[in-house]
PDB file of C-alpha atoms in Angstrom:
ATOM      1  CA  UNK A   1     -57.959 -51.769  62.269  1.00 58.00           C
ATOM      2  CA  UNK A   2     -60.509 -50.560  59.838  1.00 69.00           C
ATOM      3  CA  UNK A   3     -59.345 -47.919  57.482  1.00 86.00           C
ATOM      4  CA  UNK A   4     -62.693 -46.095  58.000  1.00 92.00           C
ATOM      5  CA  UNK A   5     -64.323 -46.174  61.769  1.00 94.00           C
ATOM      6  CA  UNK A   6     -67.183 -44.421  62.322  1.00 95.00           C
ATOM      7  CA  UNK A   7     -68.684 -42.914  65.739  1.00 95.00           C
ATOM      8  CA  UNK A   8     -70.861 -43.969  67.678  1.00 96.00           C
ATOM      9  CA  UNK A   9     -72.503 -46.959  65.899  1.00 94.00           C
ATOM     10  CA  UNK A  10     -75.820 -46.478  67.008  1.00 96.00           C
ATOM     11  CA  UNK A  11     -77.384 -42.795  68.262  1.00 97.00           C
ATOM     12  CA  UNK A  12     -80.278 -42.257  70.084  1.00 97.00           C
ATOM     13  CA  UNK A  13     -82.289 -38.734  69.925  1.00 97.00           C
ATOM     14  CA  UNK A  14     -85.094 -36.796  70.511  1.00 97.00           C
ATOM     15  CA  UNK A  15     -86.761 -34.490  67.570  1.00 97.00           C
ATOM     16  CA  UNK A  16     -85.145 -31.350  67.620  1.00 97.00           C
ATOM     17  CA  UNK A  17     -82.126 -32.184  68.991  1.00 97.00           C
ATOM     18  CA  UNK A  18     -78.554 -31.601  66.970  1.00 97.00           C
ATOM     19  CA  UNK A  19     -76.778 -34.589  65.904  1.00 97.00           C
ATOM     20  CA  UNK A  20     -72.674 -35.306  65.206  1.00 98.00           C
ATOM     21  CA  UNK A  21     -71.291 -38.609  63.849  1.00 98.00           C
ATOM     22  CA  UNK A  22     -68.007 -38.642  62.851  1.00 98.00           C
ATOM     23  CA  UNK A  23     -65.775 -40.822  60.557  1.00 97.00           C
ATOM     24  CA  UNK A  24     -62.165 -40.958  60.963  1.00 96.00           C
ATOM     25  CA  UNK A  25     -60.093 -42.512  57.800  1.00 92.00           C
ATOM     26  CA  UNK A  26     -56.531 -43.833  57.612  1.00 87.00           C
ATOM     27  CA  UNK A  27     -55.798 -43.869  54.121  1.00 76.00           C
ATOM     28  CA  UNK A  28     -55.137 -40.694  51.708  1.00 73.00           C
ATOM     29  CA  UNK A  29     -58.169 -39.889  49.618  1.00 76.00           C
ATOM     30  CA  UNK A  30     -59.287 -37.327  47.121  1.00 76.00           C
ATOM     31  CA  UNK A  31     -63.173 -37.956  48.011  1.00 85.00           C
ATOM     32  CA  UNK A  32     -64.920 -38.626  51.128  1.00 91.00           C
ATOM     33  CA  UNK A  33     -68.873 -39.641  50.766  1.00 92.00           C
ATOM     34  CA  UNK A  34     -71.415 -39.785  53.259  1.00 95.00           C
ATOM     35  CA  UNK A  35     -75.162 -41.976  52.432  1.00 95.00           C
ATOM     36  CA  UNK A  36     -77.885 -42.789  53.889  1.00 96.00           C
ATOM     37  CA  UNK A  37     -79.669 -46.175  53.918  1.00 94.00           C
ATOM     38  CA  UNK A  38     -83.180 -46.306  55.009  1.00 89.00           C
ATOM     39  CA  UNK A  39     -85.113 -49.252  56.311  1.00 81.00           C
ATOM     40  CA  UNK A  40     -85.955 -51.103  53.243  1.00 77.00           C
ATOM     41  CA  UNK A  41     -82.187 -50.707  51.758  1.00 73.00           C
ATOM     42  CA  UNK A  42     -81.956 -48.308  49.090  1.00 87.00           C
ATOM     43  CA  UNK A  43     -78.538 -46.024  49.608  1.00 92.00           C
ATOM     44  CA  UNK A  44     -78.421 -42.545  48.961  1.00 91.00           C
ATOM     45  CA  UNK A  45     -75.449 -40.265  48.413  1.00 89.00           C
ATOM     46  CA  UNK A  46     -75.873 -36.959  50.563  1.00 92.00           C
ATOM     47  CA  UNK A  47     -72.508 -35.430  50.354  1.00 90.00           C
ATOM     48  CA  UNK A  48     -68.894 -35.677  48.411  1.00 88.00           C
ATOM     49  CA  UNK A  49     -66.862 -33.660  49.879  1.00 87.00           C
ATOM     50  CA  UNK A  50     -62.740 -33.120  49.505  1.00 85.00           C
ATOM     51  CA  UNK A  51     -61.985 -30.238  51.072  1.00 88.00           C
ATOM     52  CA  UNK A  52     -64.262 -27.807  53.738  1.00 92.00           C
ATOM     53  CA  UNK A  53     -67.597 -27.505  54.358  1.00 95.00           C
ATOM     54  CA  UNK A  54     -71.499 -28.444  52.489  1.00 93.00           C
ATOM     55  CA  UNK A  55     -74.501 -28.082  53.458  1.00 95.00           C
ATOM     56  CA  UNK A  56     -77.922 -29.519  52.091  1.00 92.00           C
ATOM     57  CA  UNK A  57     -80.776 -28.738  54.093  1.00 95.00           C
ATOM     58  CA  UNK A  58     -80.649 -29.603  57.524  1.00 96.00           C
ATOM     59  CA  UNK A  59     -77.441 -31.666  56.928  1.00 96.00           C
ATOM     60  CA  UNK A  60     -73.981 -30.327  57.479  1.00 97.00           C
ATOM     61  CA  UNK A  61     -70.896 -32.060  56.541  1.00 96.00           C
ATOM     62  CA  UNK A  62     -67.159 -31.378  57.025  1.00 97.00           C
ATOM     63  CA  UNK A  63     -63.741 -32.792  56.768  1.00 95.00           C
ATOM     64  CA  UNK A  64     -60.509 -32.117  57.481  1.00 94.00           C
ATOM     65  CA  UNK A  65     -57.677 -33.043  55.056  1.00 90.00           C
ATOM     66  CA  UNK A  66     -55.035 -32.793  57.816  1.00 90.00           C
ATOM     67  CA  UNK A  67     -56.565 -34.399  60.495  1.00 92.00           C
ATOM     68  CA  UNK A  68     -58.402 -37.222  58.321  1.00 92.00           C
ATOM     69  CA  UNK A  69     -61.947 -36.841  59.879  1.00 95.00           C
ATOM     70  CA  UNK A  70     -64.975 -35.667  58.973  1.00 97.00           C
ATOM     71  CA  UNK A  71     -68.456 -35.165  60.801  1.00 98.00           C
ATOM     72  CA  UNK A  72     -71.990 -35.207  59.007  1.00 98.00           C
ATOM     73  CA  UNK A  73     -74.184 -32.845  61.554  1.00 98.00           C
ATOM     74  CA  UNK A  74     -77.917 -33.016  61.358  1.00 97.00           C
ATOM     75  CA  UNK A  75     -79.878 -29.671  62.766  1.00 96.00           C
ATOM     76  CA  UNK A  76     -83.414 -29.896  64.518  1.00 96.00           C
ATOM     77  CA  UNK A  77     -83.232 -33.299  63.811  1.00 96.00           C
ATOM     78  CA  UNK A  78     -86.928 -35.187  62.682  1.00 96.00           C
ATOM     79  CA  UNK A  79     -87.859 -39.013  63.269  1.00 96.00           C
ATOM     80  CA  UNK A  80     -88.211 -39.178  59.275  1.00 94.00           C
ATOM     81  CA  UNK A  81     -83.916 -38.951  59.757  1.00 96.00           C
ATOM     82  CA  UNK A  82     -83.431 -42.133  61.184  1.00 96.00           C
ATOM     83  CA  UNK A  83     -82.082 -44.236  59.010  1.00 96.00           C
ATOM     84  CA  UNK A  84     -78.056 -45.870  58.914  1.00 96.00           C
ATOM     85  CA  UNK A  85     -75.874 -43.203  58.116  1.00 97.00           C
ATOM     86  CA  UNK A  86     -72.453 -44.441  56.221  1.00 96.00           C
ATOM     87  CA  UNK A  87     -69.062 -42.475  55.854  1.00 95.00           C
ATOM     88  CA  UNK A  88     -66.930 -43.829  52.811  1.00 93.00           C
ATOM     89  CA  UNK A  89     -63.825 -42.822  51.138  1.00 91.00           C
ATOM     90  CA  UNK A  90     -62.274 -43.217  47.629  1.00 83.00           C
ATOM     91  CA  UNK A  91     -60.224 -41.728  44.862  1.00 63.00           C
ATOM     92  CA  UNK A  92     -60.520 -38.697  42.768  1.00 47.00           C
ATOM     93  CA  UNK A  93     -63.611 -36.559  42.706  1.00 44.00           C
ATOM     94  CA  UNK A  94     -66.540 -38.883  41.548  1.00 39.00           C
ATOM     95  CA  UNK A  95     -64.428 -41.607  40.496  1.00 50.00           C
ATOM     96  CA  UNK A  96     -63.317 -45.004  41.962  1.00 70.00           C
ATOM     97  CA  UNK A  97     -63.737 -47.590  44.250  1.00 80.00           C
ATOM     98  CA  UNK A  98     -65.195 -46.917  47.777  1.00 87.00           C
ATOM     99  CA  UNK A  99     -63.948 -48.228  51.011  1.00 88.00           C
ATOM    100  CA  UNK A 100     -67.149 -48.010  53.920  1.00 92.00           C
ATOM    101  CA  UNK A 101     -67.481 -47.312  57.202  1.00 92.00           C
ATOM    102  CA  UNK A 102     -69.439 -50.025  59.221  1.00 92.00           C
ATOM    103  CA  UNK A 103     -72.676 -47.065  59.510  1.00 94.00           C
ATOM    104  CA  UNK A 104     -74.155 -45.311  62.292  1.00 96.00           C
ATOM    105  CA  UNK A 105     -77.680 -46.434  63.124  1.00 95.00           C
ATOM    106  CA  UNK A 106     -79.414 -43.576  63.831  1.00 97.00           C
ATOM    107  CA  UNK A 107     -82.939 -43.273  65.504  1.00 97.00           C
ATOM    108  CA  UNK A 108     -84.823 -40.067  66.232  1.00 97.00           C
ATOM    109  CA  UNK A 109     -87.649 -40.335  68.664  1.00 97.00           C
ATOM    110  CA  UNK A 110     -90.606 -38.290  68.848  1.00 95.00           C
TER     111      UNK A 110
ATOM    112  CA  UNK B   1     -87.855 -44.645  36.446  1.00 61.00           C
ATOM    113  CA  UNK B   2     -84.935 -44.749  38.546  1.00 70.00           C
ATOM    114  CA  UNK B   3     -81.318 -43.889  37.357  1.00 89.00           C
ATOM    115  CA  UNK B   4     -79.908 -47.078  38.537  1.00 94.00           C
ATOM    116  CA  UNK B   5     -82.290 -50.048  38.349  1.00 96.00           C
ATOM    117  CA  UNK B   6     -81.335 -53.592  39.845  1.00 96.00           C
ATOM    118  CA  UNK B   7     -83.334 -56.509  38.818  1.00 96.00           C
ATOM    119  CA  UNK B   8     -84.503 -59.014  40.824  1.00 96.00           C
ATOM    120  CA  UNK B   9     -85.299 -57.118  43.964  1.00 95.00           C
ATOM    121  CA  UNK B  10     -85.666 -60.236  46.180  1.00 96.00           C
ATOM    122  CA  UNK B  11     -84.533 -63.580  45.070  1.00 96.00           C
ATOM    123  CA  UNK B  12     -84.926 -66.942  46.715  1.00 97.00           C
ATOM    124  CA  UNK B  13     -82.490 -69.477  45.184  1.00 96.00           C
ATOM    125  CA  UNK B  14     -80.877 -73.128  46.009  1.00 96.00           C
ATOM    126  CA  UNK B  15     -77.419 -73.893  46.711  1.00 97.00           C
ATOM    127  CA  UNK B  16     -76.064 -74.859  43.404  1.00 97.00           C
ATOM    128  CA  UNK B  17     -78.158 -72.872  41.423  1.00 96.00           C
ATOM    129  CA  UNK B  18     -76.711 -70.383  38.722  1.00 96.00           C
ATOM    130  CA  UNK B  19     -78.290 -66.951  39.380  1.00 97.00           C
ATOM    131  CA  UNK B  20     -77.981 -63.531  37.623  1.00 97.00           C
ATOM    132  CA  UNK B  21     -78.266 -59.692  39.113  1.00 98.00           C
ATOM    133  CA  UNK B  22     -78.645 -57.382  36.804  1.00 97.00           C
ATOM    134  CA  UNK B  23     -77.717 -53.881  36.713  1.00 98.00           C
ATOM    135  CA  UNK B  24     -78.702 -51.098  34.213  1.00 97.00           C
ATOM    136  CA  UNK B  25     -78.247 -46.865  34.628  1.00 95.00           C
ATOM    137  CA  UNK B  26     -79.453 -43.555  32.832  1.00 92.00           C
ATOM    138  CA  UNK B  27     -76.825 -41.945  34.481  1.00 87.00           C
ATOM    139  CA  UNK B  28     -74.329 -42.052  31.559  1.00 86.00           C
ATOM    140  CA  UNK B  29     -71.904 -43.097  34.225  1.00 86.00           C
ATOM    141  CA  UNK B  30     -68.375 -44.863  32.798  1.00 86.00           C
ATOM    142  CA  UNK B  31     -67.764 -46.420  36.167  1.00 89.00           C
ATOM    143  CA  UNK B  32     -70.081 -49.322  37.370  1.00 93.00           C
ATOM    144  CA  UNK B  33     -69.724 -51.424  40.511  1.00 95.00           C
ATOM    145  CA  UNK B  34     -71.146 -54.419  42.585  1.00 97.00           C
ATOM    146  CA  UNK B  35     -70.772 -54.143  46.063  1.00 96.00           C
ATOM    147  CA  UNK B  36     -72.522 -56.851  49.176  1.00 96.00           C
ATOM    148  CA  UNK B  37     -73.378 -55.745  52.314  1.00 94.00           C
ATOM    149  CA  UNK B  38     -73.507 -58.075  55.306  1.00 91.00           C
ATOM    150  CA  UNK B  39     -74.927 -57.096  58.875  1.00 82.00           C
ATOM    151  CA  UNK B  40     -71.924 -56.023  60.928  1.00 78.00           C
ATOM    152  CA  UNK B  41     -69.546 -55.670  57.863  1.00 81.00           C
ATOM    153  CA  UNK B  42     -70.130 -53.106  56.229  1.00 85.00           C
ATOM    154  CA  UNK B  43     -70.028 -52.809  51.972  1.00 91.00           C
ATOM    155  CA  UNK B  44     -67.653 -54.841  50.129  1.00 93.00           C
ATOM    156  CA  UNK B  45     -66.362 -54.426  46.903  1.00 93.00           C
ATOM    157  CA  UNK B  46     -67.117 -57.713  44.491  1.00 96.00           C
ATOM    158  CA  UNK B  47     -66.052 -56.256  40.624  1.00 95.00           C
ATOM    159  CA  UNK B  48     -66.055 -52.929  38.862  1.00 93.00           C
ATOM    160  CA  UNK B  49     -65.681 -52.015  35.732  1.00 93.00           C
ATOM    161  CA  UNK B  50     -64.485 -48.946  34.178  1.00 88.00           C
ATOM    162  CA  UNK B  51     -65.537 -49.197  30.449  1.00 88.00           C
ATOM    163  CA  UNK B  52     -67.272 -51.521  29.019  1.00 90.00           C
ATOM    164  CA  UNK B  53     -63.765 -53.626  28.008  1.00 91.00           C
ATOM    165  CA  UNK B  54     -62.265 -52.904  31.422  1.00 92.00           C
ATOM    166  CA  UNK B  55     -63.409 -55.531  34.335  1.00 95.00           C
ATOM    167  CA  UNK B  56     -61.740 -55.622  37.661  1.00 92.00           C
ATOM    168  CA  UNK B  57     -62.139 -57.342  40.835  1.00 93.00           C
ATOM    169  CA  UNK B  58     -62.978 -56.141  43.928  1.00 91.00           C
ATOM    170  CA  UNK B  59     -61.835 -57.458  47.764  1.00 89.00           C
ATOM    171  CA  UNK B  60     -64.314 -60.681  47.363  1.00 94.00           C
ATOM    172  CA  UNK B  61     -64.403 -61.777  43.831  1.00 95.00           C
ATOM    173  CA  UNK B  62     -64.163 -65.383  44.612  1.00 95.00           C
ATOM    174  CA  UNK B  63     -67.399 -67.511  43.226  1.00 95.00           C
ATOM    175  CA  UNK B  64     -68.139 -64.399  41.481  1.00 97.00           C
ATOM    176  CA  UNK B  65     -68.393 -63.211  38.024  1.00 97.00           C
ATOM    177  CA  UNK B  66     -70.034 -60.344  35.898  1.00 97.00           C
ATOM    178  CA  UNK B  67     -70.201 -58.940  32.262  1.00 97.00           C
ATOM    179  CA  UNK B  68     -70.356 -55.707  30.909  1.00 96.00           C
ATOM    180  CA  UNK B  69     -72.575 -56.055  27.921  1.00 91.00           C
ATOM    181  CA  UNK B  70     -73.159 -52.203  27.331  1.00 93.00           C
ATOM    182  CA  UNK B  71     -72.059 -48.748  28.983  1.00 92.00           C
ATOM    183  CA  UNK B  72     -75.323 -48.970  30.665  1.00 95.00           C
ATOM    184  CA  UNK B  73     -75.372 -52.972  31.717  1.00 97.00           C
ATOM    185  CA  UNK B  74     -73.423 -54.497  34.257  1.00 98.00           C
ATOM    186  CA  UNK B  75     -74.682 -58.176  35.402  1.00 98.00           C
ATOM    187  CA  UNK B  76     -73.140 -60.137  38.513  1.00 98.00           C
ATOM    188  CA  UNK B  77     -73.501 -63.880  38.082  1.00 97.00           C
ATOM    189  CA  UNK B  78     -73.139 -66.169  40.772  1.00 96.00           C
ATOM    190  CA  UNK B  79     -71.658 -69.344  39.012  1.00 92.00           C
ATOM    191  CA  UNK B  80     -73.188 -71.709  41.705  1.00 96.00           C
ATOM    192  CA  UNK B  81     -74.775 -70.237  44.578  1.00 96.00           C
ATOM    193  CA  UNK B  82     -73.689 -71.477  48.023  1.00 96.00           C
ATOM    194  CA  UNK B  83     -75.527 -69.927  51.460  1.00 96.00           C
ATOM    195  CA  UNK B  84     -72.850 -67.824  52.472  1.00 95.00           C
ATOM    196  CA  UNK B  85     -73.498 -65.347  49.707  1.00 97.00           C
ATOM    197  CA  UNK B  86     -76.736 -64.928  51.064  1.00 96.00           C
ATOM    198  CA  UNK B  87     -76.600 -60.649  51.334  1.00 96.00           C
ATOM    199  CA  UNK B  88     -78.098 -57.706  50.332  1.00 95.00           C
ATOM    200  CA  UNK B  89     -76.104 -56.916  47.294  1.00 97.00           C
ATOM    201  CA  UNK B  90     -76.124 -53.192  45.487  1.00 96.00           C
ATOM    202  CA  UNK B  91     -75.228 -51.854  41.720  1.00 96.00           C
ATOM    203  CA  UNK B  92     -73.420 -47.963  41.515  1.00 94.00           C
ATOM    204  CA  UNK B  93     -72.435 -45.874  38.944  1.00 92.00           C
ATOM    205  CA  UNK B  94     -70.074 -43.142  39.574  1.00 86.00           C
ATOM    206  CA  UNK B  95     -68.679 -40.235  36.735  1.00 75.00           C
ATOM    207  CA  UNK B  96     -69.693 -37.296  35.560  1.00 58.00           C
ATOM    208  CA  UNK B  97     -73.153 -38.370  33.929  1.00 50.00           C
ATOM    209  CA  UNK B  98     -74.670 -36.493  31.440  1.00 51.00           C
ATOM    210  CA  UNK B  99     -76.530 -34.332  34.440  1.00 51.00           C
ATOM    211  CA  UNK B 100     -74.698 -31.041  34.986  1.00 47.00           C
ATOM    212  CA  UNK B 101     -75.761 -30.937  37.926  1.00 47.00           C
ATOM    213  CA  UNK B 102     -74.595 -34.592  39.155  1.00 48.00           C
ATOM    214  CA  UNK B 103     -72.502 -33.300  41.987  1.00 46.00           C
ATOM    215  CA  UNK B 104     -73.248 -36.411  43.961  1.00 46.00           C
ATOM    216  CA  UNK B 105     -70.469 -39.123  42.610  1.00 72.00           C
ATOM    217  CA  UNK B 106     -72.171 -41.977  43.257  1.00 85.00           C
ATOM    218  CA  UNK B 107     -75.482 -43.336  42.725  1.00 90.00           C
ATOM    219  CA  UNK B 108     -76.439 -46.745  44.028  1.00 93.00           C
ATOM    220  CA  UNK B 109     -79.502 -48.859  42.941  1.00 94.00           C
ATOM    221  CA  UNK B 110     -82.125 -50.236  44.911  1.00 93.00           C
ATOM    222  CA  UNK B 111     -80.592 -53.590  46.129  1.00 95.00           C
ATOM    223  CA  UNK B 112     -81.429 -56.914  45.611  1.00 96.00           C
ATOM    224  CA  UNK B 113     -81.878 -59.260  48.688  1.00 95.00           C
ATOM    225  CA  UNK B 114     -80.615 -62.934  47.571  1.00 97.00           C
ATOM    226  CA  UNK B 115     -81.276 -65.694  49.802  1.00 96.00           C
ATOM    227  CA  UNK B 116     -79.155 -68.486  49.052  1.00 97.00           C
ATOM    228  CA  UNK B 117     -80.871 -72.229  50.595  1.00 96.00           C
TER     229      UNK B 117
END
């Protein structure tokens, strides 16, 4: 078993519509990240979160501790979105070694 | 310019060949890494390195090796290339940076595509 799954692995919308994909973790962390990879490859980080709630945006992430999940919402979501969408987890704050989720191919129709 | 630049960003080479990816930031970052990512698996871990005299390896090290030459260089050499290391592979910094507002952790570089023949 992975110690980061991620759900579903590919998503399917229409422009406008809200969007959940959640990552579930087995392992204790101080920092869970979620990025984005666009066609083409580059990785970006959108959120580090450790405890609660951020929001950038349109995007929305949570976790919680207890529970080990976390879900990266996207709001009136645009085709411009679509794009792989990977949950990882790691030690302390902004430091260490990441362990990744296998991504969630998202694709947002017009 | 970008704060993490990775150099080649495609890369054609034979089996047997010795190649070099380099890596270099303007994050100020401490921590650098080198991590491959294969369709269906995900990102792996190959080294990281902490300070410039701390290198560690990662979950897939083997036929692998890198140098730190500088806070703000970290190269992954692949001693003699062999197809299965054919991969999109990806340099990241992580720390607190010299940017106040680097709330972010980690920032990855653009990837380099290596296609091992």
């Amino acid at each position: 078993k992975n110690e980061v799954e991620q759900s579903p692995q590919n998503l399917t919308a229409q422009e406008g519509e809200f969007i959940t994909i959640n990552c579930s973790y087995s392992v204790g962390i101080s920092a869970l990240h979620w990025l984005q990879q666009h066609p083409g490859g580059g990785i970006v980080s959108l959120f580090m979160l450790s405890s609660g709630k951020k929001k950038h945006g349109r995007l929305i992430a949570t976790i919680n501790i207890q529970e080990k999940h976390s879900s990266l919402h996207i709001t009136a979501s645009h085709p411009r979105d679509s794009a792989v969408y990977i949950c990882a987890v790691g030690g302390g704050t902004s430091y260490g070694k990441l362990t990744f989720g296998q991504g969630t191919i998202l694709t947002v129709h017009p | 310019d970008a704060d993490v630049t990775q150099t080649p960003r495609n890369r054609i080479t034979k089996t047997g060949k010795r190649i070099m990816l380099e890596c270099s930031q303007t994050k100020g970052h401490d921590r650098m890494y080198w991590y491959r990512q294969d369709p269906g698996l995900g990102l792996r871990l190959i080294y990281y390195s902490f300070d410039v005299k701390d290198i560690n390896k990662g979950e897939i090290s083997d036929g692998y090796s890198v140098s730190r030459q500088a806070q703000a260089k970290f190269s992954l050499s692949l001693e003699s290339a062999i197809p299965n290391q054919t991969a999109l592979y990806f340099c990241a910094t992580s720390g607190t940076g010299t940017d106040r507002k680097d709330n972010y952790g980690y920032t990855f570089g653009s990837g380099t595509r290596l296609t091992v023949v």
